[in-house]
Amino acid sequence: MEILLMLQDVQPLSKSPHTIIMYPYVYYRYGSALKFIPKRYKNWNPKCIQVSSVTGKNMDRAWELMNKFQKTMIESGEFRAKRERQSTAWLWHHITDKIIENFKTHPQVAQNTAAVELQVRRGDITAAQGADMLLDAIK
């Protein structure tokens, strides 16, 4: 099975019996295309390698590249910076999820939700008007 994943830091390309003739072409075209993808990291350029899980071709090389990527990201501080941004985003996603959950289960909101949703679906009121109606229910 051929695997093409965009925006990867290490891109292993595997071939299937159906694409064996196109495989070298795909590999070189994909490798060339990587030059045009904006860099995601200051200290790493995406790599493209040919691999085969059937023959084992370059599996060790793929593993080496993945480890090199990890080491480069950790040593440059980019791993930590990305993890900090992710953690902050996760914090706010959890807060947002909890606020919405609490809002939807609030007694005054719960008793009006079905009617307001129906009015929005029918086009009697806009989504913004419906939201305001439900938000006003807890004031």
mmCIF file with all atom_site columns, C-alpha atoms in Angstrom, residues 2 4 13 15 19-33 48 50:
data_model
loop_
_atom_site.group_PDB
_atom_site.id
_atom_site.type_symbol
_atom_site.label_atom_id
_atom_site.label_alt_id
_atom_site.label_comp_id
_atom_site.label_asym_id
_atom_site.label_entity_id
_atom_site.label_seq_id
_atom_site.pdbx_PDB_ins_code
_atom_site.Cartn_x
_atom_site.Cartn_y
_atom_site.Cartn_z
_atom_site.occupancy
_atom_site.B_iso_or_equiv
_atom_site.pdbx_formal_charge
_atom_site.auth_seq_id
_atom_site.auth_comp_id
_atom_site.auth_asym_id
_atom_site.auth_atom_id
_atom_site.pdbx_PDB_model_num
ATOM 1  C CA . GLU A 1 2  ? 1.356  3.387  -0.929  1.00 0.00 ? 2  GLU A CA 1
ATOM 2  C CA . LEU A 1 4  ? 1.428  9.662  1.129   1.00 0.00 ? 4  LEU A CA 1
ATOM 3  C CA . LEU A 1 13 ? 6.935  6.128  1.137   1.00 0.00 ? 13 LEU A CA 1
ATOM 4  C CA . LYS A 1 15 ? 4.943  0.803  -2.476  1.00 0.00 ? 15 LYS A CA 1
ATOM 5  C CA . THR A 1 19 ? 2.088  1.276  -7.919  1.00 0.00 ? 19 THR A CA 1
ATOM 6  C CA . ILE A 1 20 ? 5.457  -0.409 -8.363  1.00 0.00 ? 20 ILE A CA 1
ATOM 7  C CA . ILE A 1 21 ? 5.971  1.187  -11.800 1.00 0.00 ? 21 ILE A CA 1
ATOM 8  C CA . MET A 1 22 ? 5.057  4.681  -10.555 1.00 0.00 ? 22 MET A CA 1
ATOM 9  C CA . TYR A 1 23 ? 6.984  4.341  -7.288  1.00 0.00 ? 23 TYR A CA 1
ATOM 10 C CA . PRO A 1 24 ? 10.306 5.961  -8.273  1.00 0.00 ? 24 PRO A CA 1
ATOM 11 C CA . TYR A 1 25 ? 8.395  8.784  -9.975  1.00 0.00 ? 25 TYR A CA 1
ATOM 12 C CA . VAL A 1 26 ? 6.231  9.383  -6.902  1.00 0.00 ? 26 VAL A CA 1
ATOM 13 C CA . TYR A 1 27 ? 9.256  9.329  -4.601  1.00 0.00 ? 27 TYR A CA 1
ATOM 14 C CA . TYR A 1 28 ? 11.214 11.901 -6.600  1.00 0.00 ? 28 TYR A CA 1
ATOM 15 C CA . ARG A 1 29 ? 8.176  14.126 -7.187  1.00 0.00 ? 29 ARG A CA 1
ATOM 16 C CA . TYR A 1 30 ? 7.251  14.023 -3.531  1.00 0.00 ? 30 TYR A CA 1
ATOM 17 C CA . GLY A 1 31 ? 10.827 14.724 -2.472  1.00 0.00 ? 31 GLY A CA 1
ATOM 18 C CA . SER A 1 32 ? 10.913 17.699 -4.844  1.00 0.00 ? 32 SER A CA 1
ATOM 19 C CA . ALA A 1 33 ? 7.594  19.008 -3.530  1.00 0.00 ? 33 ALA A CA 1
ATOM 20 C CA . CYS A 1 48 ? 11.444 11.707 2.248   1.00 0.00 ? 48 CYS A CA 1
ATOM 21 C CA . GLN A 1 50 ? 11.658 4.932  0.347   1.00 0.00 ? 50 GLN A CA 1
#
